[in-house]
């Protein structure tokens, strides 16, 4: 049986891990290297590192910090933020990333997904999708969630998978940081529409939210930040909870 994955996320700004609500009101959450080491020790299945200001600042990702984080990890490591060229991907993989997460560049030029999949393999390419509920329709946002694209979320996810994305990182901006639970209907709609793994993100607040997103939402993995960073839920305890609920996880 394929096991469900728990993935802490490091949103990084100016070299520090931060966390907000619906992409706003960011507060400091600690040193990314120390947090990465802690999560690896606690049994995280993977780690995601997102340089959240790289795209809007029109700069390259923080490869030196990525290298420092990679040194303390023995689990799969995904890096995103500011990736716009093949050279960017090469630099991050050489710095220790196992996968890269692309978002704005893929929306601007969808063929970029196919280019990267051909060069590096689909297993390295994660397409991040930031979706906001607007008038009862899930719309895709770009540039760190600041600009609407006019694309419908499920259709864009299907296109990204068809172009070669190996995984989808699906974030509900409407739920992000609220601790009100994941966007189950959106997650289920995307999971049913694509044949690649879906990582659900946005809204985790308590252990039962993870059970719901795996069972009702059909997610293959769940990503969270606040509840891990601020010691509200410990990874080992969460995995034990899921195991006892009948969810296949790596203990």
PDB file of C-alpha atoms in Angstrom:
ATOM      1  CA  UNK A   1       0.000   0.000   0.000  1.00  0.00           C
ATOM      2  CA  UNK A   2       1.283   3.453  -0.932  1.00  0.00           C
ATOM      3  CA  UNK A   3       1.773   5.420   2.249  1.00  0.00           C
ATOM      4  CA  UNK A   4       0.483   8.935   2.755  1.00  0.00           C
ATOM      5  CA  UNK A   5       3.144  11.596   3.293  1.00  0.00           C
ATOM      6  CA  UNK A   6       3.417  14.416   5.832  1.00  0.00           C
ATOM      7  CA  UNK A   7       5.432  17.376   4.596  1.00  0.00           C
ATOM      8  CA  UNK A   8       6.449  20.403   6.680  1.00  0.00           C
ATOM      9  CA  UNK A   9       6.862  23.581   4.646  1.00  0.00           C
ATOM     10  CA  UNK A  10       9.469  26.291   5.173  1.00  0.00           C
ATOM     11  CA  UNK A  11       8.266  29.608   3.727  1.00  0.00           C
ATOM     12  CA  UNK A  12      11.479  31.637   3.678  1.00  0.00           C
ATOM     13  CA  UNK A  13      11.882  35.409   3.529  1.00  0.00           C
ATOM     14  CA  UNK A  14      15.215  37.177   4.084  1.00  0.00           C
ATOM     15  CA  UNK A  15      16.782  33.949   5.289  1.00  0.00           C
ATOM     16  CA  UNK A  16      14.169  33.245   7.972  1.00  0.00           C
ATOM     17  CA  UNK A  17      11.178  30.936   8.086  1.00  0.00           C
ATOM     18  CA  UNK A  18       7.913  32.905   8.234  1.00  0.00           C
ATOM     19  CA  UNK A  19       4.222  32.103   8.356  1.00  0.00           C
ATOM     20  CA  UNK A  20       1.085  34.175   7.851  1.00  0.00           C
ATOM     21  CA  UNK A  21      -2.614  33.869   7.119  1.00  0.00           C
ATOM     22  CA  UNK A  22      -3.773  33.764   3.503  1.00  0.00           C
ATOM     23  CA  UNK A  23      -0.255  34.804   2.420  1.00  0.00           C
ATOM     24  CA  UNK A  24      -0.343  37.989   4.574  1.00  0.00           C
ATOM     25  CA  UNK A  25       0.651  39.108   8.083  1.00  0.00           C
ATOM     26  CA  UNK A  26       3.882  37.113   8.121  1.00  0.00           C
ATOM     27  CA  UNK A  27       5.552  36.373  11.456  1.00  0.00           C
ATOM     28  CA  UNK A  28       8.912  34.835  12.210  1.00  0.00           C
ATOM     29  CA  UNK A  29       8.936  31.068  12.739  1.00  0.00           C
ATOM     30  CA  UNK A  30      12.630  30.342  13.156  1.00  0.00           C
ATOM     31  CA  UNK A  31      15.850  29.383  11.443  1.00  0.00           C
ATOM     32  CA  UNK A  32      15.180  27.220   8.363  1.00  0.00           C
ATOM     33  CA  UNK A  33      18.261  25.041   8.843  1.00  0.00           C
ATOM     34  CA  UNK A  34      17.394  24.252  12.462  1.00  0.00           C
ATOM     35  CA  UNK A  35      13.764  23.555  11.577  1.00  0.00           C
ATOM     36  CA  UNK A  36      14.782  21.292   8.701  1.00  0.00           C
ATOM     37  CA  UNK A  37      17.061  19.250  10.956  1.00  0.00           C
ATOM     38  CA  UNK A  38      14.302  18.945  13.545  1.00  0.00           C
ATOM     39  CA  UNK A  39      11.708  17.761  11.045  1.00  0.00           C
ATOM     40  CA  UNK A  40      14.037  15.169   9.550  1.00  0.00           C
ATOM     41  CA  UNK A  41      14.711  13.835  13.044  1.00  0.00           C
ATOM     42  CA  UNK A  42      10.996  13.758  13.916  1.00  0.00           C
ATOM     43  CA  UNK A  43      10.111  11.641  10.895  1.00  0.00           C
ATOM     44  CA  UNK A  44       8.902  14.038   8.218  1.00  0.00           C
ATOM     45  CA  UNK A  45       8.504  12.211   4.926  1.00  0.00           C
ATOM     46  CA  UNK A  46       9.718  15.160   2.857  1.00  0.00           C
ATOM     47  CA  UNK A  47      10.463  18.852   3.231  1.00  0.00           C
ATOM     48  CA  UNK A  48       9.397  21.783   1.058  1.00  0.00           C
ATOM     49  CA  UNK A  49      11.357  25.069   0.996  1.00  0.00           C
ATOM     50  CA  UNK A  50       9.653  28.038  -0.686  1.00  0.00           C
ATOM     51  CA  UNK A  51      11.539  31.286  -1.221  1.00  0.00           C
ATOM     52  CA  UNK A  52       8.353  33.357  -1.095  1.00  0.00           C
ATOM     53  CA  UNK A  53       9.744  36.721  -2.221  1.00  0.00           C
ATOM     54  CA  UNK A  54      12.047  35.599  -5.031  1.00  0.00           C
ATOM     55  CA  UNK A  55       9.461  35.899  -7.815  1.00  0.00           C
ATOM     56  CA  UNK A  56       8.128  39.328  -6.879  1.00  0.00           C
ATOM     57  CA  UNK A  57      11.662  40.608  -6.275  1.00  0.00           C
ATOM     58  CA  UNK A  58      12.713  39.179  -9.646  1.00  0.00           C
ATOM     59  CA  UNK A  59      15.741  37.407  -8.248  1.00  0.00           C
ATOM     60  CA  UNK A  60      17.185  33.922  -8.247  1.00  0.00           C
ATOM     61  CA  UNK A  61      16.485  31.447  -5.427  1.00  0.00           C
ATOM     62  CA  UNK A  62      18.733  31.429  -2.355  1.00  0.00           C
ATOM     63  CA  UNK A  63      21.013  28.583  -3.438  1.00  0.00           C
ATOM     64  CA  UNK A  64      23.462  29.014  -0.551  1.00  0.00           C
ATOM     65  CA  UNK A  65      20.674  28.646   2.024  1.00  0.00           C
ATOM     66  CA  UNK A  66      19.248  25.716   0.057  1.00  0.00           C
ATOM     67  CA  UNK A  67      22.675  24.061   0.271  1.00  0.00           C
ATOM     68  CA  UNK A  68      22.795  24.595   4.038  1.00  0.00           C
ATOM     69  CA  UNK A  69      19.342  23.050   4.485  1.00  0.00           C
ATOM     70  CA  UNK A  70      20.157  20.105   2.233  1.00  0.00           C
ATOM     71  CA  UNK A  71      23.203  19.250   4.344  1.00  0.00           C
ATOM     72  CA  UNK A  72      21.037  18.445   7.392  1.00  0.00           C
ATOM     73  CA  UNK A  73      18.468  16.344   5.518  1.00  0.00           C
ATOM     74  CA  UNK A  74      18.200  12.676   4.656  1.00  0.00           C
ATOM     75  CA  UNK A  75      14.667  12.966   3.220  1.00  0.00           C
ATOM     76  CA  UNK A  76      13.417  14.216  -0.168  1.00  0.00           C
ATOM     77  CA  UNK A  77      13.750  17.985  -0.471  1.00  0.00           C
ATOM     78  CA  UNK A  78      11.698  20.247  -2.763  1.00  0.00           C
ATOM     79  CA  UNK A  79      12.646  23.883  -3.447  1.00  0.00           C
ATOM     80  CA  UNK A  80      10.549  26.598  -5.077  1.00  0.00           C
ATOM     81  CA  UNK A  81      10.499  30.338  -5.600  1.00  0.00           C
ATOM     82  CA  UNK A  82      11.973  32.451  -8.390  1.00  0.00           C
ATOM     83  CA  UNK A  83      12.567  29.531 -10.764  1.00  0.00           C
ATOM     84  CA  UNK A  84      12.283  30.661 -14.366  1.00  0.00           C
ATOM     85  CA  UNK A  85      14.988  28.922 -16.392  1.00  0.00           C
ATOM     86  CA  UNK A  86      16.599  25.546 -16.904  1.00  0.00           C
ATOM     87  CA  UNK A  87      19.759  26.983 -15.334  1.00  0.00           C
ATOM     88  CA  UNK A  88      17.806  27.826 -12.162  1.00  0.00           C
ATOM     89  CA  UNK A  89      16.703  24.209 -11.862  1.00  0.00           C
ATOM     90  CA  UNK A  90      20.212  22.899 -12.492  1.00  0.00           C
ATOM     91  CA  UNK A  91      21.613  25.192  -9.793  1.00  0.00           C
ATOM     92  CA  UNK A  92      19.057  24.036  -7.207  1.00  0.00           C
ATOM     93  CA  UNK A  93      19.538  20.353  -7.964  1.00  0.00           C
ATOM     94  CA  UNK A  94      23.295  20.806  -7.687  1.00  0.00           C
ATOM     95  CA  UNK A  95      22.712  22.592  -4.356  1.00  0.00           C
ATOM     96  CA  UNK A  96      20.989  19.532  -2.925  1.00  0.00           C
ATOM     97  CA  UNK A  97      17.339  19.786  -3.928  1.00  0.00           C
ATOM     98  CA  UNK A  98      15.703  16.554  -5.069  1.00  0.00           C
ATOM     99  CA  UNK A  99      12.762  18.310  -6.746  1.00  0.00           C
ATOM    100  CA  UNK A 100      11.853  21.835  -7.790  1.00  0.00           C
ATOM    101  CA  UNK A 101       8.502  23.556  -7.464  1.00  0.00           C
ATOM    102  CA  UNK A 102       7.482  25.937 -10.242  1.00  0.00           C
ATOM    103  CA  UNK A 103       4.484  28.227 -10.284  1.00  0.00           C
ATOM    104  CA  UNK A 104       4.492  31.648 -11.958  1.00  0.00           C
ATOM    105  CA  UNK A 105       6.906  30.604 -14.716  1.00  0.00           C
ATOM    106  CA  UNK A 106       4.716  27.617 -15.575  1.00  0.00           C
ATOM    107  CA  UNK A 107       1.606  29.806 -15.779  1.00  0.00           C
ATOM    108  CA  UNK A 108       3.393  32.316 -17.988  1.00  0.00           C
ATOM    109  CA  UNK A 109       4.816  29.624 -20.263  1.00  0.00           C
ATOM    110  CA  UNK A 110       3.150  26.207 -19.800  1.00  0.00           C
ATOM    111  CA  UNK A 111       5.608  24.556 -22.175  1.00  0.00           C
ATOM    112  CA  UNK A 112       8.258  25.219 -19.510  1.00  0.00           C
ATOM    113  CA  UNK A 113       6.791  22.258 -17.609  1.00  0.00           C
ATOM    114  CA  UNK A 114       7.361  19.956 -20.571  1.00  0.00           C
ATOM    115  CA  UNK A 115      10.859  21.344 -21.149  1.00  0.00           C
ATOM    116  CA  UNK A 116      11.883  20.593 -17.564  1.00  0.00           C
ATOM    117  CA  UNK A 117      10.232  17.168 -17.537  1.00  0.00           C
ATOM    118  CA  UNK A 118      12.136  16.154 -20.665  1.00  0.00           C
ATOM    119  CA  UNK A 119      15.461  17.403 -19.323  1.00  0.00           C
ATOM    120  CA  UNK A 120      15.277  16.306 -15.683  1.00  0.00           C
ATOM    121  CA  UNK A 121      12.446  13.775 -15.542  1.00  0.00           C
ATOM    122  CA  UNK A 122       8.903  14.309 -14.278  1.00  0.00           C
ATOM    123  CA  UNK A 123       9.878  12.974 -10.861  1.00  0.00           C
ATOM    124  CA  UNK A 124      11.827  16.216 -10.276  1.00  0.00           C
ATOM    125  CA  UNK A 125       9.080  18.613 -11.327  1.00  0.00           C
ATOM    126  CA  UNK A 126       6.394  19.793  -8.929  1.00  0.00           C
ATOM    127  CA  UNK A 127       3.884  22.345 -10.186  1.00  0.00           C
ATOM    128  CA  UNK A 128       2.563  24.538  -7.380  1.00  0.00           C
ATOM    129  CA  UNK A 129      -0.997  25.783  -7.776  1.00  0.00           C
ATOM    130  CA  UNK A 130      -2.234  28.630  -5.557  1.00  0.00           C
ATOM    131  CA  UNK A 131      -6.027  28.736  -5.765  1.00  0.00           C
ATOM    132  CA  UNK A 132      -8.532  31.184  -4.310  1.00  0.00           C
ATOM    133  CA  UNK A 133     -12.295  30.741  -4.106  1.00  0.00           C
ATOM    134  CA  UNK A 134     -13.849  33.605  -6.098  1.00  0.00           C
ATOM    135  CA  UNK A 135     -17.627  33.690  -6.585  1.00  0.00           C
ATOM    136  CA  UNK A 136     -17.915  29.941  -5.983  1.00  0.00           C
ATOM    137  CA  UNK A 137     -15.143  29.084  -8.458  1.00  0.00           C
ATOM    138  CA  UNK A 138     -11.547  28.142  -7.665  1.00  0.00           C
ATOM    139  CA  UNK A 139      -9.305  30.528  -9.564  1.00  0.00           C
ATOM    140  CA  UNK A 140      -5.525  30.187  -9.972  1.00  0.00           C
ATOM    141  CA  UNK A 141      -3.374  33.019  -8.669  1.00  0.00           C
ATOM    142  CA  UNK A 142       0.195  33.894  -9.641  1.00  0.00           C
ATOM    143  CA  UNK A 143       3.174  35.908  -8.371  1.00  0.00           C
ATOM    144  CA  UNK A 144       3.001  34.645  -4.781  1.00  0.00           C
ATOM    145  CA  UNK A 145      -0.779  34.769  -4.831  1.00  0.00           C
ATOM    146  CA  UNK A 146      -1.003  38.468  -5.709  1.00  0.00           C
ATOM    147  CA  UNK A 147      -2.383  38.322  -9.257  1.00  0.00           C
ATOM    148  CA  UNK A 148      -5.358  36.429 -10.747  1.00  0.00           C
ATOM    149  CA  UNK A 149      -4.699  34.449 -13.909  1.00  0.00           C
ATOM    150  CA  UNK A 150      -8.204  33.787 -15.172  1.00  0.00           C
ATOM    151  CA  UNK A 151      -7.460  30.055 -15.113  1.00  0.00           C
ATOM    152  CA  UNK A 152      -9.772  27.580 -13.403  1.00  0.00           C
ATOM    153  CA  UNK A 153      -7.876  25.482 -10.852  1.00  0.00           C
ATOM    154  CA  UNK A 154      -8.931  21.947 -11.798  1.00  0.00           C
ATOM    155  CA  UNK A 155      -8.377  22.590 -15.503  1.00  0.00           C
ATOM    156  CA  UNK A 156      -4.936  24.068 -14.883  1.00  0.00           C
ATOM    157  CA  UNK A 157      -3.975  21.110 -12.693  1.00  0.00           C
ATOM    158  CA  UNK A 158      -5.037  18.717 -15.442  1.00  0.00           C
ATOM    159  CA  UNK A 159      -3.012  20.643 -18.027  1.00  0.00           C
ATOM    160  CA  UNK A 160       0.074  20.743 -15.812  1.00  0.00           C
ATOM    161  CA  UNK A 161      -0.067  16.984 -15.267  1.00  0.00           C
ATOM    162  CA  UNK A 162      -0.515  16.352 -18.987  1.00  0.00           C
ATOM    163  CA  UNK A 163       2.522  18.542 -19.730  1.00  0.00           C
ATOM    164  CA  UNK A 164       4.755  16.465 -17.459  1.00  0.00           C
ATOM    165  CA  UNK A 165       4.409  17.595 -13.857  1.00  0.00           C
ATOM    166  CA  UNK A 166       5.327  14.718 -11.578  1.00  0.00           C
ATOM    167  CA  UNK A 167       3.339  16.103  -8.644  1.00  0.00           C
ATOM    168  CA  UNK A 168       0.971  18.971  -7.882  1.00  0.00           C
ATOM    169  CA  UNK A 169       1.300  21.136  -4.782  1.00  0.00           C
ATOM    170  CA  UNK A 170      -2.242  22.430  -4.372  1.00  0.00           C
ATOM    171  CA  UNK A 171      -2.653  25.338  -1.938  1.00  0.00           C
ATOM    172  CA  UNK A 172      -5.989  26.861  -1.022  1.00  0.00           C
ATOM    173  CA  UNK A 173      -5.233  30.518  -0.396  1.00  0.00           C
ATOM    174  CA  UNK A 174      -8.709  30.813   1.109  1.00  0.00           C
ATOM    175  CA  UNK A 175      -7.716  28.302   3.814  1.00  0.00           C
ATOM    176  CA  UNK A 176      -4.008  29.094   4.227  1.00  0.00           C
ATOM    177  CA  UNK A 177      -3.074  29.794   7.846  1.00  0.00           C
ATOM    178  CA  UNK A 178      -6.695  29.706   9.045  1.00  0.00           C
ATOM    179  CA  UNK A 179      -6.409  26.266  10.727  1.00  0.00           C
ATOM    180  CA  UNK A 180      -9.981  25.613   9.593  1.00  0.00           C
ATOM    181  CA  UNK A 181      -9.155  22.430   7.683  1.00  0.00           C
ATOM    182  CA  UNK A 182      -8.059  21.725   4.124  1.00  0.00           C
ATOM    183  CA  UNK A 183     -10.151  22.575   1.052  1.00  0.00           C
ATOM    184  CA  UNK A 184     -11.611  19.093   0.735  1.00  0.00           C
ATOM    185  CA  UNK A 185     -13.862  19.619  -2.280  1.00  0.00           C
ATOM    186  CA  UNK A 186     -11.093  21.278  -4.283  1.00  0.00           C
ATOM    187  CA  UNK A 187      -8.585  18.614  -3.307  1.00  0.00           C
ATOM    188  CA  UNK A 188     -10.968  15.798  -4.260  1.00  0.00           C
ATOM    189  CA  UNK A 189     -11.803  17.447  -7.579  1.00  0.00           C
ATOM    190  CA  UNK A 190      -8.125  17.757  -8.487  1.00  0.00           C
ATOM    191  CA  UNK A 191      -7.255  14.266  -7.224  1.00  0.00           C
ATOM    192  CA  UNK A 192     -10.021  12.803  -9.386  1.00  0.00           C
ATOM    193  CA  UNK A 193      -8.932  14.840 -12.418  1.00  0.00           C
ATOM    194  CA  UNK A 194      -5.236  13.907 -12.542  1.00  0.00           C
ATOM    195  CA  UNK A 195      -3.126  10.756 -12.442  1.00  0.00           C
ATOM    196  CA  UNK A 196      -0.170  12.249 -10.537  1.00  0.00           C
ATOM    197  CA  UNK A 197       0.181  12.657  -6.752  1.00  0.00           C
ATOM    198  CA  UNK A 198      -1.545  15.656  -5.184  1.00  0.00           C
ATOM    199  CA  UNK A 199      -0.057  17.425  -2.144  1.00  0.00           C
ATOM    200  CA  UNK A 200      -2.770  19.288  -0.244  1.00  0.00           C
ATOM    201  CA  UNK A 201      -1.806  22.543   1.430  1.00  0.00           C
ATOM    202  CA  UNK A 202      -3.578  25.278   3.349  1.00  0.00           C
ATOM    203  CA  UNK A 203      -5.727  25.070   6.461  1.00  0.00           C
ATOM    204  CA  UNK A 204      -4.248  22.333   8.655  1.00  0.00           C
ATOM    205  CA  UNK A 205      -5.185  22.970  12.261  1.00  0.00           C
ATOM    206  CA  UNK A 206      -5.635  19.639  14.030  1.00  0.00           C
ATOM    207  CA  UNK A 207      -4.967  15.929  13.435  1.00  0.00           C
ATOM    208  CA  UNK A 208      -8.492  15.216  12.170  1.00  0.00           C
ATOM    209  CA  UNK A 209      -7.879  17.654   9.293  1.00  0.00           C
ATOM    210  CA  UNK A 210      -5.234  15.281   7.952  1.00  0.00           C
ATOM    211  CA  UNK A 211      -7.538  12.281   8.199  1.00  0.00           C
ATOM    212  CA  UNK A 212     -10.160  14.229   6.269  1.00  0.00           C
ATOM    213  CA  UNK A 213      -7.835  15.356   3.481  1.00  0.00           C
ATOM    214  CA  UNK A 214      -6.501  11.823   2.971  1.00  0.00           C
ATOM    215  CA  UNK A 215      -9.890  10.121   3.091  1.00  0.00           C
ATOM    216  CA  UNK A 216     -12.433  12.652   1.801  1.00  0.00           C
ATOM    217  CA  UNK A 217      -9.971  14.755  -0.181  1.00  0.00           C
ATOM    218  CA  UNK A 218      -8.073  11.893  -1.785  1.00  0.00           C
ATOM    219  CA  UNK A 219      -4.717  13.615  -1.267  1.00  0.00           C
ATOM    220  CA  UNK A 220      -1.485  11.660  -1.544  1.00  0.00           C
ATOM    221  CA  UNK A 221       0.365  13.979   0.826  1.00  0.00           C
ATOM    222  CA  UNK A 222      -0.442  16.844   3.173  1.00  0.00           C
ATOM    223  CA  UNK A 223       1.712  19.897   3.695  1.00  0.00           C
ATOM    224  CA  UNK A 224       1.562  22.116   6.780  1.00  0.00           C
ATOM    225  CA  UNK A 225       3.554  24.841   8.468  1.00  0.00           C
ATOM    226  CA  UNK A 226       2.087  26.626  11.489  1.00  0.00           C
ATOM    227  CA  UNK A 227       1.074  23.570  13.484  1.00  0.00           C
ATOM    228  CA  UNK A 228       4.590  22.151  13.154  1.00  0.00           C
ATOM    229  CA  UNK A 229       6.627  25.367  13.481  1.00  0.00           C
ATOM    230  CA  UNK A 230       4.883  26.508  16.644  1.00  0.00           C
ATOM    231  CA  UNK A 231       4.787  23.045  18.274  1.00  0.00           C
ATOM    232  CA  UNK A 232       1.010  22.730  18.140  1.00  0.00           C
ATOM    233  CA  UNK A 233       1.202  19.200  16.719  1.00  0.00           C
ATOM    234  CA  UNK A 234       4.251  16.928  16.808  1.00  0.00           C
ATOM    235  CA  UNK A 235       4.967  14.831  13.745  1.00  0.00           C
ATOM    236  CA  UNK A 236       5.407  11.519  15.627  1.00  0.00           C
ATOM    237  CA  UNK A 237       2.115  11.990  17.478  1.00  0.00           C
ATOM    238  CA  UNK A 238       0.325  12.955  14.271  1.00  0.00           C
ATOM    239  CA  UNK A 239       1.614   9.864  12.489  1.00  0.00           C
ATOM    240  CA  UNK A 240       0.498   7.652  15.353  1.00  0.00           C
ATOM    241  CA  UNK A 241      -2.945   9.284  15.251  1.00  0.00           C
ATOM    242  CA  UNK A 242      -3.244   8.642  11.518  1.00  0.00           C
ATOM    243  CA  UNK A 243      -2.035   5.065  11.900  1.00  0.00           C
ATOM    244  CA  UNK A 244      -4.694   4.389  14.525  1.00  0.00           C
ATOM    245  CA  UNK A 245      -7.281   5.938  12.192  1.00  0.00           C
ATOM    246  CA  UNK A 246      -6.385   3.424   9.502  1.00  0.00           C
ATOM    247  CA  UNK A 247      -4.293   5.748   7.339  1.00  0.00           C
ATOM    248  CA  UNK A 248      -1.163   4.121   5.918  1.00  0.00           C
ATOM    249  CA  UNK A 249       1.814   6.232   7.020  1.00  0.00           C
ATOM    250  CA  UNK A 250       5.523   5.614   7.555  1.00  0.00           C
ATOM    251  CA  UNK A 251       5.993   5.353  11.320  1.00  0.00           C
TER     252      UNK A 251
END
